[in-house]
mmCIF file of N, CA, C and O in Angstrom:
data_model
loop_
_atom_site.group_PDB
_atom_site.id
_atom_site.type_symbol
_atom_site.label_atom_id
_atom_site.label_comp_id
_atom_site.label_asym_id
_atom_site.label_seq_id
_atom_site.Cartn_x
_atom_site.Cartn_y
_atom_site.Cartn_z
ATOM 1 N N GLU A 1 68.216 75.504 -17.960
ATOM 2 C CA GLU A 1 68.372 76.723 -17.180
ATOM 3 C C GLU A 1 67.169 77.640 -17.389
ATOM 4 O O GLU A 1 66.604 78.136 -16.436
ATOM 5 N N MET A 2 66.762 77.804 -18.647
ATOM 6 C CA MET A 2 65.673 78.723 -18.937
ATOM 7 C C MET A 2 64.353 78.284 -18.291
ATOM 8 O O MET A 2 63.593 79.104 -17.803
ATOM 9 N N TYR A 3 64.108 76.988 -18.267
ATOM 10 C CA TYR A 3 62.842 76.491 -17.738
ATOM 11 C C TYR A 3 62.938 76.039 -16.276
ATOM 12 O O TYR A 3 61.951 75.628 -15.699
ATOM 13 N N LYS A 4 64.113 76.118 -15.683
ATOM 14 C CA LYS A 4 64.344 75.753 -14.287
ATOM 15 C C LYS A 4 63.864 74.340 -13.985
ATOM 16 O O LYS A 4 63.180 74.087 -12.991
ATOM 17 N N PHE A 5 64.206 73.417 -14.845
ATOM 18 C CA PHE A 5 63.802 72.015 -14.699
ATOM 19 C C PHE A 5 64.212 71.439 -13.357
ATOM 20 O O PHE A 5 63.449 70.701 -12.734
ATOM 21 N N GLY A 6 65.376 71.801 -12.872
ATOM 22 C CA GLY A 6 65.876 71.273 -11.611
ATOM 23 C C GLY A 6 65.040 71.661 -10.401
ATOM 24 O O GLY A 6 65.128 71.037 -9.351
ATOM 25 N N GLU A 7 64.212 72.698 -10.514
ATOM 26 C CA GLU A 7 63.409 73.140 -9.384
ATOM 27 C C GLU A 7 62.126 72.341 -9.208
ATOM 28 O O GLU A 7 61.539 72.329 -8.140
ATOM 29 N N PHE A 8 61.636 71.701 -10.271
ATOM 30 C CA PHE A 8 60.412 70.934 -10.117
ATOM 31 C C PHE A 8 60.583 69.452 -10.447
ATOM 32 O O PHE A 8 59.656 68.664 -10.277
ATOM 33 N N MET A 9 61.751 69.054 -10.868
ATOM 34 C CA MET A 9 62.021 67.662 -11.180
ATOM 35 C C MET A 9 62.164 66.847 -9.903
ATOM 36 O O MET A 9 62.754 67.293 -8.930
ATOM 37 N N SER A 10 61.589 65.649 -9.880
ATOM 38 C CA SER A 10 61.749 64.748 -8.741
ATOM 39 C C SER A 10 63.065 64.005 -8.887
ATOM 40 O O SER A 10 63.444 63.629 -9.993
ATOM 41 N N PRO A 11 63.735 63.725 -7.768
ATOM 42 C CA PRO A 11 64.967 62.947 -7.862
ATOM 43 C C PRO A 11 64.661 61.516 -8.294
ATOM 44 O O PRO A 11 63.538 61.040 -8.152
ATOM 45 N N VAL A 12 65.657 60.842 -8.790
ATOM 46 C CA VAL A 12 65.505 59.461 -9.222
ATOM 47 C C VAL A 12 65.153 58.596 -8.013
ATOM 48 O O VAL A 12 65.745 58.735 -6.946
ATOM 49 N N LEU A 13 64.162 57.717 -8.177
ATOM 50 C CA LEU A 13 63.774 56.826 -7.089
ATOM 51 C C LEU A 13 64.779 55.698 -6.967
ATOM 52 O O LEU A 13 65.248 55.163 -7.959
ATOM 53 N N ASN A 14 65.093 55.330 -5.733
ATOM 54 C CA ASN A 14 65.987 54.198 -5.518
ATOM 55 C C ASN A 14 65.161 53.005 -5.023
ATOM 56 O O ASN A 14 63.948 53.104 -4.837
ATOM 57 N N ASP A 15 65.797 51.878 -4.778
ATOM 58 C CA ASP A 15 65.087 50.667 -4.358
ATOM 59 C C ASP A 15 64.318 50.873 -3.055
ATOM 60 O O ASP A 15 63.207 50.360 -2.898
ATOM 61 N N ALA A 16 64.870 51.613 -2.113
ATOM 62 C CA ALA A 16 64.194 51.846 -0.831
ATOM 63 C C ALA A 16 62.890 52.610 -1.028
ATOM 64 O O ALA A 16 61.906 52.365 -0.335
ATOM 65 N N ASP A 17 62.870 53.542 -1.985
ATOM 66 C CA ASP A 17 61.646 54.293 -2.263
ATOM 67 C C ASP A 17 60.569 53.393 -2.856
ATOM 68 O O ASP A 17 59.401 53.476 -2.497
ATOM 69 N N ILE A 18 60.959 52.532 -3.743
ATOM 70 C CA ILE A 18 60.005 51.664 -4.430
ATOM 71 C C ILE A 18 59.484 50.565 -3.505
ATOM 72 O O ILE A 18 58.303 50.220 -3.529
ATOM 73 N N GLU A 19 60.343 50.027 -2.650
ATOM 74 C CA GLU A 19 59.962 48.926 -1.778
ATOM 75 C C GLU A 19 59.358 49.388 -0.454
ATOM 76 O O GLU A 19 58.956 48.559 0.367
ATOM 77 N N ALA A 20 59.254 50.686 -0.233
ATOM 78 C CA ALA A 20 58.741 51.213 1.034
ATOM 79 C C ALA A 20 57.263 50.880 1.216
ATOM 80 O O ALA A 20 56.504 50.789 0.252
ATOM 81 N N ARG A 21 56.890 50.704 2.460
ATOM 82 C CA ARG A 21 55.489 50.476 2.799
ATOM 83 C C ARG A 21 54.715 51.786 2.632
ATOM 84 O O ARG A 21 55.305 52.871 2.674
ATOM 85 N N PRO A 22 53.397 51.703 2.502
ATOM 86 C CA PRO A 22 52.591 52.932 2.390
ATOM 87 C C PRO A 22 52.756 53.798 3.634
ATOM 88 O O PRO A 22 52.992 53.292 4.732
ATOM 89 N N MET A 23 52.618 55.107 3.459
ATOM 90 C CA MET A 23 52.723 56.033 4.584
ATOM 91 C C MET A 23 51.453 56.873 4.667
ATOM 92 O O MET A 23 50.854 57.206 3.649
ATOM 93 N N VAL A 24 51.061 57.185 5.891
ATOM 94 C CA VAL A 24 49.894 58.023 6.155
ATOM 95 C C VAL A 24 50.360 59.222 6.960
ATOM 96 O O VAL A 24 51.118 59.073 7.920
ATOM 97 N N LEU A 25 49.913 60.405 6.583
ATOM 98 C CA LEU A 25 50.312 61.634 7.263
ATOM 99 C C LEU A 25 49.132 62.162 8.065
ATOM 100 O O LEU A 25 48.043 62.327 7.528
ATOM 101 N N LEU A 26 49.344 62.389 9.356
ATOM 102 C CA LEU A 26 48.331 62.989 10.216
ATOM 103 C C LEU A 26 48.764 64.408 10.541
ATOM 104 O O LEU A 26 49.849 64.621 11.072
ATOM 105 N N LEU A 27 47.910 65.375 10.239
ATOM 106 C CA LEU A 27 48.182 66.778 10.532
ATOM 107 C C LEU A 27 47.041 67.340 11.360
ATOM 108 O O LEU A 27 45.894 66.924 11.205
ATOM 109 N N GLY A 28 47.325 68.298 12.201
ATOM 110 C CA GLY A 28 46.280 68.950 12.967
ATOM 111 C C GLY A 28 46.854 69.826 14.059
ATOM 112 O O GLY A 28 48.046 69.795 14.345
ATOM 113 N N GLN A 29 45.979 70.605 14.669
ATOM 114 C CA GLN A 29 46.365 71.454 15.782
ATOM 115 C C GLN A 29 46.837 70.586 16.942
ATOM 116 O O GLN A 29 46.528 69.397 16.995
ATOM 117 N N TYR A 30 47.568 71.176 17.867
ATOM 118 C CA TYR A 30 48.025 70.399 19.014
ATOM 119 C C TYR A 30 46.824 70.016 19.897
ATOM 120 O O TYR A 30 45.791 70.682 19.895
ATOM 121 N N SER A 31 46.982 68.915 20.602
ATOM 122 C CA SER A 31 45.969 68.389 21.525
ATOM 123 C C SER A 31 44.641 68.073 20.842
ATOM 124 O O SER A 31 43.568 68.286 21.403
ATOM 125 N N THR A 32 44.697 67.554 19.621
ATOM 126 C CA THR A 32 43.466 67.135 18.946
ATOM 127 C C THR A 32 43.362 65.628 18.833
ATOM 128 O O THR A 32 42.398 65.123 18.256
ATOM 129 N N GLY A 33 44.352 64.885 19.340
ATOM 130 C CA GLY A 33 44.248 63.438 19.401
ATOM 131 C C GLY A 33 45.050 62.658 18.382
ATOM 132 O O GLY A 33 44.826 61.458 18.222
ATOM 133 N N LYS A 34 45.999 63.284 17.712
ATOM 134 C CA LYS A 34 46.802 62.553 16.711
ATOM 135 C C LYS A 34 47.623 61.439 17.366
ATOM 136 O O LYS A 34 47.568 60.281 16.923
ATOM 137 N N THR A 35 48.339 61.763 18.429
ATOM 138 C CA THR A 35 49.140 60.755 19.119
ATOM 139 C C THR A 35 48.245 59.711 19.776
ATOM 140 O O THR A 35 48.537 58.517 19.727
ATOM 141 N N SER A 36 47.141 60.147 20.359
ATOM 142 C CA SER A 36 46.198 59.195 20.969
ATOM 143 C C SER A 36 45.622 58.247 19.931
ATOM 144 O O SER A 36 45.424 57.061 20.205
ATOM 145 N N PHE A 37 45.344 58.750 18.732
ATOM 146 C CA PHE A 37 44.832 57.903 17.654
ATOM 147 C C PHE A 37 45.864 56.839 17.268
ATOM 148 O O PHE A 37 45.527 55.663 17.113
ATOM 149 N N ILE A 38 47.119 57.247 17.140
ATOM 150 C CA ILE A 38 48.174 56.288 16.792
ATOM 151 C C ILE A 38 48.314 55.250 17.899
ATOM 152 O O ILE A 38 48.407 54.054 17.623
ATOM 153 N N LYS A 39 48.302 55.691 19.152
ATOM 154 C CA LYS A 39 48.387 54.746 20.267
ATOM 155 C C LYS A 39 47.211 53.772 20.261
ATOM 156 O O LYS A 39 47.372 52.587 20.544
ATOM 157 N N TYR A 40 46.026 54.249 19.927
ATOM 158 C CA TYR A 40 44.852 53.378 19.857
ATOM 159 C C TYR A 40 45.023 52.333 18.753
ATOM 160 O O TYR A 40 44.745 51.150 18.953
ATOM 161 N N MET A 41 45.492 52.769 17.595
ATOM 162 C CA MET A 41 45.687 51.838 16.476
ATOM 163 C C MET A 41 46.763 50.797 16.800
ATOM 164 O O MET A 41 46.635 49.637 16.410
ATOM 165 N N LEU A 42 47.809 51.214 17.487
ATOM 166 C CA LEU A 42 48.887 50.294 17.853
ATOM 167 C C LEU A 42 48.513 49.418 19.042
ATOM 168 O O LEU A 42 49.093 48.349 19.233
ATOM 169 N N GLY A 43 47.595 49.897 19.862
ATOM 170 C CA GLY A 43 47.226 49.173 21.064
ATOM 171 C C GLY A 43 48.225 49.326 22.192
ATOM 172 O O GLY A 43 48.219 48.545 23.135
ATOM 173 N N ARG A 44 49.064 50.344 22.107
ATOM 174 C CA ARG A 44 50.121 50.551 23.107
ATOM 175 C C ARG A 44 50.826 51.880 22.869
ATOM 176 O O ARG A 44 50.615 52.545 21.860
ATOM 177 N N ASP A 45 51.688 52.251 23.819
ATOM 178 C CA ASP A 45 52.553 53.421 23.636
ATOM 179 C C ASP A 45 53.617 53.104 22.600
ATOM 180 O O ASP A 45 53.907 51.944 22.323
ATOM 181 N N PHE A 46 54.211 54.143 22.052
ATOM 182 C CA PHE A 46 55.333 53.957 21.138
ATOM 183 C C PHE A 46 56.461 54.888 21.545
ATOM 184 O O PHE A 46 56.223 55.912 22.187
ATOM 185 N N PRO A 47 57.704 54.514 21.237
ATOM 186 C CA PRO A 47 58.857 55.345 21.628
ATOM 187 C C PRO A 47 58.728 56.773 21.083
ATOM 188 O O PRO A 47 58.424 56.973 19.913
ATOM 189 N N GLY A 48 58.919 57.749 21.944
ATOM 190 C CA GLY A 48 58.844 59.148 21.539
ATOM 191 C C GLY A 48 57.466 59.759 21.682
ATOM 192 O O GLY A 48 57.282 60.938 21.424
ATOM 193 N N ALA A 49 56.458 58.966 22.096
ATOM 194 C CA ALA A 49 55.100 59.490 22.248
ATOM 195 C C ALA A 49 54.976 60.237 23.567
ATOM 196 O O ALA A 49 55.377 59.734 24.611
ATOM 197 N N HIS A 50 54.436 61.428 23.498
ATOM 198 C CA HIS A 50 54.186 62.230 24.694
ATOM 199 C C HIS A 50 52.789 62.813 24.559
ATOM 200 O O HIS A 50 52.452 63.389 23.525
ATOM 201 N N ILE A 51 51.989 62.685 25.595
ATOM 202 C CA ILE A 51 50.634 63.221 25.573
ATOM 203 C C ILE A 51 50.467 64.136 26.775
ATOM 204 O O ILE A 51 50.834 63.782 27.892
ATOM 205 N N GLY A 52 49.907 65.313 26.524
ATOM 206 C CA GLY A 52 49.664 66.270 27.594
ATOM 207 C C GLY A 52 48.761 67.382 27.093
ATOM 208 O O GLY A 52 48.499 67.485 25.890
ATOM 209 N N PRO A 53 48.284 68.245 27.980
ATOM 210 C CA PRO A 53 47.386 69.327 27.563
ATOM 211 C C PRO A 53 48.100 70.422 26.772
ATOM 212 O O PRO A 53 47.481 71.140 26.000
ATOM 213 N N GLU A 54 49.398 70.544 26.948
ATOM 214 C CA GLU A 54 50.173 71.542 26.210
ATOM 215 C C GLU A 54 50.801 70.874 24.981
ATOM 216 O O GLU A 54 50.830 69.656 24.894
ATOM 217 N N PRO A 55 51.285 71.658 24.010
ATOM 218 C CA PRO A 55 51.933 71.049 22.838
ATOM 219 C C PRO A 55 53.112 70.174 23.265
ATOM 220 O O PRO A 55 54.045 70.654 23.895
ATOM 221 N N THR A 56 53.049 68.887 22.972
ATOM 222 C CA THR A 56 54.099 67.968 23.411
ATOM 223 C C THR A 56 54.859 67.343 22.252
ATOM 224 O O THR A 56 56.010 67.000 22.398
ATOM 225 N N THR A 57 54.214 67.183 21.118
ATOM 226 C CA THR A 57 54.888 66.584 19.962
ATOM 227 C C THR A 57 55.211 67.711 18.990
ATOM 228 O O THR A 57 54.376 68.100 18.197
ATOM 229 N N ASP A 58 56.406 68.233 19.082
ATOM 230 C CA ASP A 58 56.792 69.364 18.246
ATOM 231 C C ASP A 58 57.690 68.926 17.101
ATOM 232 O O ASP A 58 58.578 69.650 16.692
ATOM 233 N N ARG A 59 57.447 67.724 16.585
ATOM 234 C CA ARG A 59 58.286 67.200 15.507
ATOM 235 C C ARG A 59 57.468 66.261 14.640
ATOM 236 O O ARG A 59 56.364 65.892 14.980
ATOM 237 N N PHE A 60 58.063 65.892 13.535
ATOM 238 C CA PHE A 60 57.460 64.918 12.626
ATOM 239 C C PHE A 60 57.938 63.536 13.054
ATOM 240 O O PHE A 60 59.128 63.326 13.253
ATOM 241 N N MET A 61 57.009 62.604 13.199
ATOM 242 C CA MET A 61 57.342 61.248 13.622
ATOM 243 C C MET A 61 56.926 60.267 12.531
ATOM 244 O O MET A 61 55.800 60.314 12.057
ATOM 245 N N ALA A 62 57.834 59.401 12.159
ATOM 246 C CA ALA A 62 57.512 58.288 11.264
ATOM 247 C C ALA A 62 57.436 57.050 12.151
ATOM 248 O O ALA A 62 58.444 56.598 12.672
ATOM 249 N N VAL A 63 56.228 56.536 12.364
ATOM 250 C CA VAL A 63 56.037 55.357 13.207
ATOM 251 C C VAL A 63 56.110 54.139 12.290
ATOM 252 O O VAL A 63 55.315 53.988 11.371
ATOM 253 N N MET A 64 57.087 53.275 12.549
ATOM 254 C CA MET A 64 57.379 52.172 11.650
ATOM 255 C C MET A 64 57.567 50.869 12.411
ATOM 256 O O MET A 64 57.861 50.888 13.602
ATOM 257 N N TYR A 65 57.437 49.752 11.691
ATOM 258 C CA TYR A 65 57.686 48.448 12.289
ATOM 259 C C TYR A 65 59.188 48.245 12.478
ATOM 260 O O TYR A 65 59.992 48.601 11.619
ATOM 261 N N GLY A 66 59.549 47.664 13.594
ATOM 262 C CA GLY A 66 60.925 47.288 13.875
ATOM 263 C C GLY A 66 60.930 46.149 14.870
ATOM 264 O O GLY A 66 59.972 45.969 15.632
ATOM 265 N N THR A 67 61.980 45.385 14.895
ATOM 266 C CA THR A 67 62.042 44.235 15.796
ATOM 267 C C THR A 67 62.298 44.642 17.246
ATOM 268 O O THR A 67 62.053 43.859 18.151
ATOM 269 N N GLU A 68 62.767 45.861 17.464
ATOM 270 C CA GLU A 68 63.000 46.363 18.816
ATOM 271 C C GLU A 68 62.507 47.794 18.909
ATOM 272 O O GLU A 68 62.422 48.502 17.905
ATOM 273 N N GLU A 69 62.171 48.239 20.105
ATOM 274 C CA GLU A 69 61.718 49.614 20.312
ATOM 275 C C GLU A 69 62.900 50.568 20.290
ATOM 276 O O GLU A 69 63.874 50.367 21.005
ATOM 277 N N ARG A 70 62.798 51.595 19.465
ATOM 278 C CA ARG A 70 63.859 52.608 19.405
ATOM 279 C C ARG A 70 63.382 53.813 18.617
ATOM 280 O O ARG A 70 62.400 53.747 17.875
ATOM 281 N N THR A 71 64.073 54.914 18.806
ATOM 282 C CA THR A 71 63.859 56.092 17.979
ATOM 283 C C THR A 71 65.136 56.349 17.191
ATOM 284 O O THR A 71 66.241 56.090 17.681
ATOM 285 N N ILE A 72 64.965 56.848 15.980
ATOM 286 C CA ILE A 72 66.105 57.161 15.116
ATOM 287 C C ILE A 72 65.970 58.621 14.690
ATOM 288 O O ILE A 72 64.927 59.012 14.154
ATOM 289 N N PRO A 73 66.986 59.441 14.922
ATOM 290 C CA PRO A 73 66.923 60.852 14.523
ATOM 291 C C PRO A 73 66.839 61.022 13.003
ATOM 292 O O PRO A 73 67.319 60.184 12.239
ATOM 293 N N GLY A 74 66.232 62.117 12.602
ATOM 294 C CA GLY A 74 66.027 62.392 11.182
ATOM 295 C C GLY A 74 67.302 62.480 10.368
ATOM 296 O O GLY A 74 67.351 62.023 9.228
ATOM 297 N N ASN A 75 68.362 63.053 10.951
ATOM 298 C CA ASN A 75 69.611 63.163 10.186
ATOM 299 C C ASN A 75 70.191 61.784 9.895
ATOM 300 O O ASN A 75 70.825 61.577 8.868
ATOM 301 N N ALA A 76 69.971 60.800 10.790
ATOM 302 C CA ALA A 76 70.436 59.435 10.529
ATOM 303 C C ALA A 76 69.535 58.750 9.492
ATOM 304 O O ALA A 76 70.016 58.014 8.632
ATOM 305 N N LEU A 77 68.232 59.003 9.564
ATOM 306 C CA LEU A 77 67.303 58.399 8.598
ATOM 307 C C LEU A 77 67.582 58.868 7.173
ATOM 308 O O LEU A 77 67.437 58.097 6.226
ATOM 309 N N SER A 78 67.962 60.127 7.038
ATOM 310 C CA SER A 78 68.130 60.692 5.694
ATOM 311 C C SER A 78 69.378 60.190 4.967
ATOM 312 O O SER A 78 69.520 60.418 3.766
ATOM 313 N N VAL A 79 70.263 59.495 5.665
ATOM 314 C CA VAL A 79 71.469 58.981 5.007
ATOM 315 C C VAL A 79 71.473 57.459 4.889
ATOM 316 O O VAL A 79 72.409 56.895 4.337
ATOM 317 N N GLN A 80 70.454 56.800 5.423
ATOM 318 C CA GLN A 80 70.385 55.347 5.328
ATOM 319 C C GLN A 80 69.799 54.937 3.974
ATOM 320 O O GLN A 80 68.670 55.311 3.641
ATOM 321 N N ALA A 81 70.564 54.180 3.220
ATOM 322 C CA ALA A 81 70.151 53.793 1.869
ATOM 323 C C ALA A 81 68.934 52.875 1.859
ATOM 324 O O ALA A 81 68.200 52.833 0.878
ATOM 325 N N ASP A 82 68.692 52.156 2.952
ATOM 326 C CA ASP A 82 67.565 51.219 2.991
ATOM 327 C C ASP A 82 66.276 51.863 3.494
ATOM 328 O O ASP A 82 65.277 51.195 3.677
ATOM 329 N N ARG A 83 66.272 53.166 3.704
ATOM 330 C CA ARG A 83 65.085 53.901 4.165
ATOM 331 C C ARG A 83 64.597 54.842 3.072
ATOM 332 O O ARG A 83 65.393 55.384 2.315
ATOM 333 N N PRO A 84 63.287 55.094 3.015
ATOM 334 C CA PRO A 84 62.751 55.967 1.969
ATOM 335 C C PRO A 84 62.783 57.458 2.316
ATOM 336 O O PRO A 84 61.937 58.212 1.857
ATOM 337 N N PHE A 85 63.740 57.892 3.122
ATOM 338 C CA PHE A 85 63.776 59.277 3.575
ATOM 339 C C PHE A 85 64.970 60.061 3.047
ATOM 340 O O PHE A 85 65.221 61.177 3.504
ATOM 341 N N ARG A 86 65.691 59.515 2.107
ATOM 342 C CA ARG A 86 66.896 60.206 1.607
ATOM 343 C C ARG A 86 66.570 61.549 0.974
ATOM 344 O O ARG A 86 67.345 62.489 1.054
ATOM 345 N N GLY A 87 65.418 61.652 0.348
ATOM 346 C CA GLY A 87 65.031 62.905 -0.294
ATOM 347 C C GLY A 87 64.779 64.045 0.673
ATOM 348 O O GLY A 87 64.748 65.214 0.272
ATOM 349 N N LEU A 88 64.608 63.760 1.942
ATOM 350 C CA LEU A 88 64.351 64.808 2.927
ATOM 351 C C LEU A 88 65.595 65.618 3.275
ATOM 352 O O LEU A 88 65.491 66.690 3.857
ATOM 353 N N SER A 89 66.753 65.124 2.916
ATOM 354 C CA SER A 89 67.988 65.848 3.250
ATOM 355 C C SER A 89 68.051 67.215 2.577
ATOM 356 O O SER A 89 68.712 68.119 3.092
ATOM 357 N N LYS A 90 67.336 67.398 1.489
ATOM 358 C CA LYS A 90 67.363 68.693 0.797
ATOM 359 C C LYS A 90 66.696 69.807 1.606
ATOM 360 O O LYS A 90 66.876 70.976 1.328
ATOM 361 N N PHE A 91 65.937 69.445 2.652
ATOM 362 C CA PHE A 91 65.295 70.452 3.489
ATOM 363 C C PHE A 91 66.200 70.948 4.609
ATOM 364 O O PHE A 91 65.813 71.838 5.364
ATOM 365 N N GLY A 92 67.371 70.365 4.753
ATOM 366 C CA GLY A 92 68.374 70.875 5.671
ATOM 367 C C GLY A 92 68.279 70.336 7.082
ATOM 368 O O GLY A 92 67.333 69.642 7.453
ATOM 369 N N THR A 93 69.277 70.699 7.866
ATOM 370 C CA THR A 93 69.380 70.165 9.223
ATOM 371 C C THR A 93 68.300 70.700 10.153
ATOM 372 O O THR A 93 67.920 70.015 11.103
ATOM 373 N N SER A 94 67.798 71.901 9.911
ATOM 374 C CA SER A 94 66.756 72.425 10.804
ATOM 375 C C SER A 94 65.491 71.574 10.702
ATOM 376 O O SER A 94 64.820 71.345 11.715
ATOM 377 N N PHE A 95 65.165 71.088 9.504
ATOM 378 C CA PHE A 95 64.024 70.169 9.374
ATOM 379 C C PHE A 95 64.368 68.804 9.946
ATOM 380 O O PHE A 95 63.567 68.216 10.679
ATOM 381 N N LEU A 96 65.525 68.275 9.601
ATOM 382 C CA LEU A 96 65.902 66.935 10.051
ATOM 383 C C LEU A 96 65.996 66.843 11.572
ATOM 384 O O LEU A 96 65.794 65.765 12.140
ATOM 385 N N CYS A 97 66.283 67.953 12.253
ATOM 386 C CA CYS A 97 66.302 67.956 13.715
ATOM 387 C C CYS A 97 64.897 67.833 14.300
ATOM 388 O O CYS A 97 64.732 67.469 15.461
ATOM 389 N N LYS A 98 63.879 68.129 13.507
ATOM 390 C CA LYS A 98 62.487 68.025 13.948
ATOM 391 C C LYS A 98 61.805 66.766 13.400
ATOM 392 O O LYS A 98 60.595 66.639 13.465
ATOM 393 N N PHE A 99 62.583 65.840 12.858
ATOM 394 C CA PHE A 99 62.052 64.614 12.264
ATOM 395 C C PHE A 99 62.719 63.423 12.924
ATOM 396 O O PHE A 99 63.912 63.444 13.191
ATOM 397 N N GLU A 100 61.936 62.406 13.251
ATOM 398 C CA GLU A 100 62.511 61.177 13.794
ATOM 399 C C GLU A 100 61.592 60.004 13.510
ATOM 400 O O GLU A 100 60.427 60.185 13.165
ATOM 401 N N SER A 101 62.148 58.834 13.637
ATOM 402 C CA SER A 101 61.397 57.600 13.435
ATOM 403 C C SER A 101 61.237 56.901 14.769
ATOM 404 O O SER A 101 62.155 56.883 15.586
ATOM 405 N N SER A 102 60.070 56.333 14.957
ATOM 406 C CA SER A 102 59.792 55.516 16.137
ATOM 407 C C SER A 102 59.526 54.108 15.635
ATOM 408 O O SER A 102 58.590 53.889 14.868
ATOM 409 N N GLU A 103 60.371 53.178 16.025
ATOM 410 C CA GLU A 103 60.207 51.797 15.589
ATOM 411 C C GLU A 103 59.768 50.931 16.760
ATOM 412 O O GLU A 103 60.252 51.109 17.872
ATOM 413 N N LEU A 104 58.866 50.005 16.494
ATOM 414 C CA LEU A 104 58.393 49.085 17.518
ATOM 415 C C LEU A 104 57.786 47.852 16.868
ATOM 416 O O LEU A 104 57.340 47.911 15.718
ATOM 417 N N PRO A 105 57.781 46.727 17.578
ATOM 418 C CA PRO A 105 57.242 45.497 17.020
ATOM 419 C C PRO A 105 55.732 45.376 17.211
ATOM 420 O O PRO A 105 55.244 44.550 17.971
ATOM 421 N N ALA A 106 54.964 46.230 16.537
ATOM 422 C CA ALA A 106 53.508 46.192 16.626
ATOM 423 C C ALA A 106 52.953 45.392 15.445
ATOM 424 O O ALA A 106 53.330 45.637 14.303
ATOM 425 N N PRO A 107 52.061 44.427 15.701
ATOM 426 C CA PRO A 107 51.521 43.588 14.625
ATOM 427 C C PRO A 107 50.858 44.378 13.491
ATOM 428 O O PRO A 107 51.030 44.025 12.331
ATOM 429 N N ILE A 108 50.164 45.462 13.817
ATOM 430 C CA ILE A 108 49.496 46.227 12.755
ATOM 431 C C ILE A 108 50.513 46.866 11.804
ATOM 432 O O ILE A 108 50.278 46.957 10.610
ATOM 433 N N LEU A 109 51.674 47.268 12.329
ATOM 434 C CA LEU A 109 52.705 47.852 11.470
ATOM 435 C C LEU A 109 53.402 46.789 10.622
ATOM 436 O O LEU A 109 53.810 47.058 9.501
ATOM 437 N N GLU A 110 53.511 45.598 11.163
ATOM 438 C CA GLU A 110 54.143 44.519 10.414
ATOM 439 C C GLU A 110 53.285 44.067 9.237
ATOM 440 O O GLU A 110 53.790 43.701 8.191
ATOM 441 N N SER A 111 51.972 44.153 9.399
ATOM 442 C CA SER A 111 51.072 43.645 8.360
ATOM 443 C C SER A 111 50.723 44.673 7.292
ATOM 444 O O SER A 111 50.077 44.331 6.315
ATOM 445 N N ILE A 112 51.141 45.901 7.455
ATOM 446 C CA ILE A 112 50.839 46.931 6.431
ATOM 447 C C ILE A 112 51.716 46.684 5.223
ATOM 448 O O ILE A 112 52.882 46.492 5.327
#
């Protein structure tokens, strides 16, 4: 209590955290090419991608390999034991509503 250990301690890692593939975070102002860069690397569009002159991607996207194209909302990702996103639930529903996963069968994502 005196040292507030609970405020800076990391939660215990589970198997999904340890077995997760590496992640890369792209940050920047709107319309600077983040989505275009991802599309270039994938060689195609991905579910949930929107490109335009105005701010179009107003959320955090985890682009991941999957056998079928789909998007998964953040609140669903944060409760799946086989995903490395369980720790994000502590940021609440307002954050989880702005987070989603885009899954697609892209060879570059499969080989990472």
